[in-house]
Tab-separated table of C-alpha atoms in Angstrom:
chain	number	residue	atom	x	y	z
A	1	MET	CA	23.187	-8.362	-14.234
A	2	ARG	CA	21.872	-11.571	-12.596
A	3	THR	CA	24.321	-10.976	-9.551
A	4	GLU	CA	23.006	-7.413	-9.292
A	5	ILE	CA	19.231	-7.975	-9.527
A	6	ARG	CA	18.929	-10.918	-6.997
A	7	PRO	CA	20.304	-9.219	-3.949
A	8	ARG	CA	18.182	-6.370	-4.533
A	9	LEU	CA	15.155	-8.451	-4.711
A	10	ASP	CA	16.089	-10.172	-1.565
A	11	ARG	CA	16.395	-6.867	0.263
A	12	ILE	CA	13.040	-5.614	-1.117
A	13	THR	CA	11.342	-8.813	0.076
A	14	VAL	CA	12.858	-8.674	3.495
A	15	ASP	CA	12.003	-5.038	3.818
A	16	MET	CA	8.496	-5.779	2.741
A	17	LEU	CA	8.052	-8.645	5.269
A	18	LYS	CA	9.337	-6.274	8.189
A	19	ALA	CA	6.779	-3.574	6.897
A	20	ILE	CA	3.972	-5.959	6.927
A	21	LYS	CA	4.845	-7.152	10.366
A	22	ALA	CA	5.039	-3.508	11.618
A	23	ALA	CA	1.514	-2.729	10.256
A	24	GLU	CA	-0.109	-5.513	12.328
A	25	ARG	CA	-1.405	-3.135	14.950
A	26	ALA	CA	-2.475	-0.385	12.657
A	27	ARG	CA	-4.457	-3.396	10.761
A	28	ALA	CA	-6.166	-4.528	13.820
A	29	ARG	CA	-7.406	-0.885	15.042
A	30	PRO	CA	-11.025	0.037	14.612
A	31	SER	CA	-9.971	3.064	12.817
A	32	CYS	CA	-8.051	1.145	10.224
A	33	GLU	CA	-10.534	1.542	7.289
A	34	ARG	CA	-10.918	5.305	7.827
A	35	ARG	CA	-7.129	5.687	8.161
A	36	LEU	CA	-6.516	3.725	5.061
A	37	ALA	CA	-9.081	5.608	3.079
A	38	TRP	CA	-7.382	8.968	4.083
A	39	ALA	CA	-3.958	7.955	3.379
A	40	ALA	CA	-4.949	6.389	-0.184
A	41	PHE	CA	-6.733	9.730	-0.883
A	42	ARG	CA	-3.639	11.772	0.191
A	43	ILE	CA	-1.469	9.600	-2.049
A	44	SER	CA	-3.790	9.756	-4.975
A	45	ALA	CA	-3.940	13.487	-4.897
A	46	ARG	CA	-0.131	14.021	-4.048
A	47	ARG	CA	0.760	12.116	-6.985
A	48	ASP	CA	-2.084	13.144	-9.306
A	49	LEU	CA	-2.995	9.598	-10.126
A	50	HIS	CA	-5.277	8.846	-13.077
A	51	ARG	CA	-8.270	6.717	-13.048
A	52	PRO	CA	-6.481	3.384	-13.969
A	53	HIS	CA	-3.717	3.999	-11.279
A	54	ARG	CA	-6.255	4.843	-8.446
A	55	ALA	CA	-8.101	1.529	-9.237
A	56	GLY	CA	-4.673	-0.168	-8.974
A	57	LEU	CA	-4.198	1.487	-5.480
A	58	HIS	CA	-7.731	0.388	-4.487
A	59	ARG	CA	-7.150	-3.206	-5.469
A	60	ALA	CA	-3.779	-3.157	-3.571
A	61	LEU	CA	-5.021	-1.571	-0.635
A	62	GLY	CA	-8.411	-3.222	-0.528
A	63	SER	CA	-7.701	-6.107	1.991
A	64	PHE	CA	-5.136	-4.304	4.126
A	65	CYS	CA	-7.438	-4.017	7.210
A	66	GLY	CA	-8.081	-7.770	7.375
A	67	THR	CA	-11.401	-7.283	5.307
A	68	GLN	CA	-12.309	-6.211	1.864
A	69	VAL	CA	-12.420	-2.350	2.373
A	70	GLN	CA	-14.315	-0.387	-0.391
A	71	LEU	CA	-12.376	2.775	-0.641
A	72	VAL	CA	-14.192	5.867	-1.649
A	73	SER	CA	-13.950	6.542	-5.425
A	74	TRP	CA	-12.370	9.938	-5.996
């Protein structure tokens, strides 16, 4: 099991770092907060997230644009 999980975690880490790098330009745009709020709303609606899960999404995305963003509560 150990030999199965570690390679997967390593791939996920590399993928996450690539995604963070790819998001640099989007994070720097003046429209970042507006686009982030809209994306979070769509994800929440599509997945029918309950209040605790929406709160987790808010917390996870709150500083994506470089400053602490207060996403609209749904």
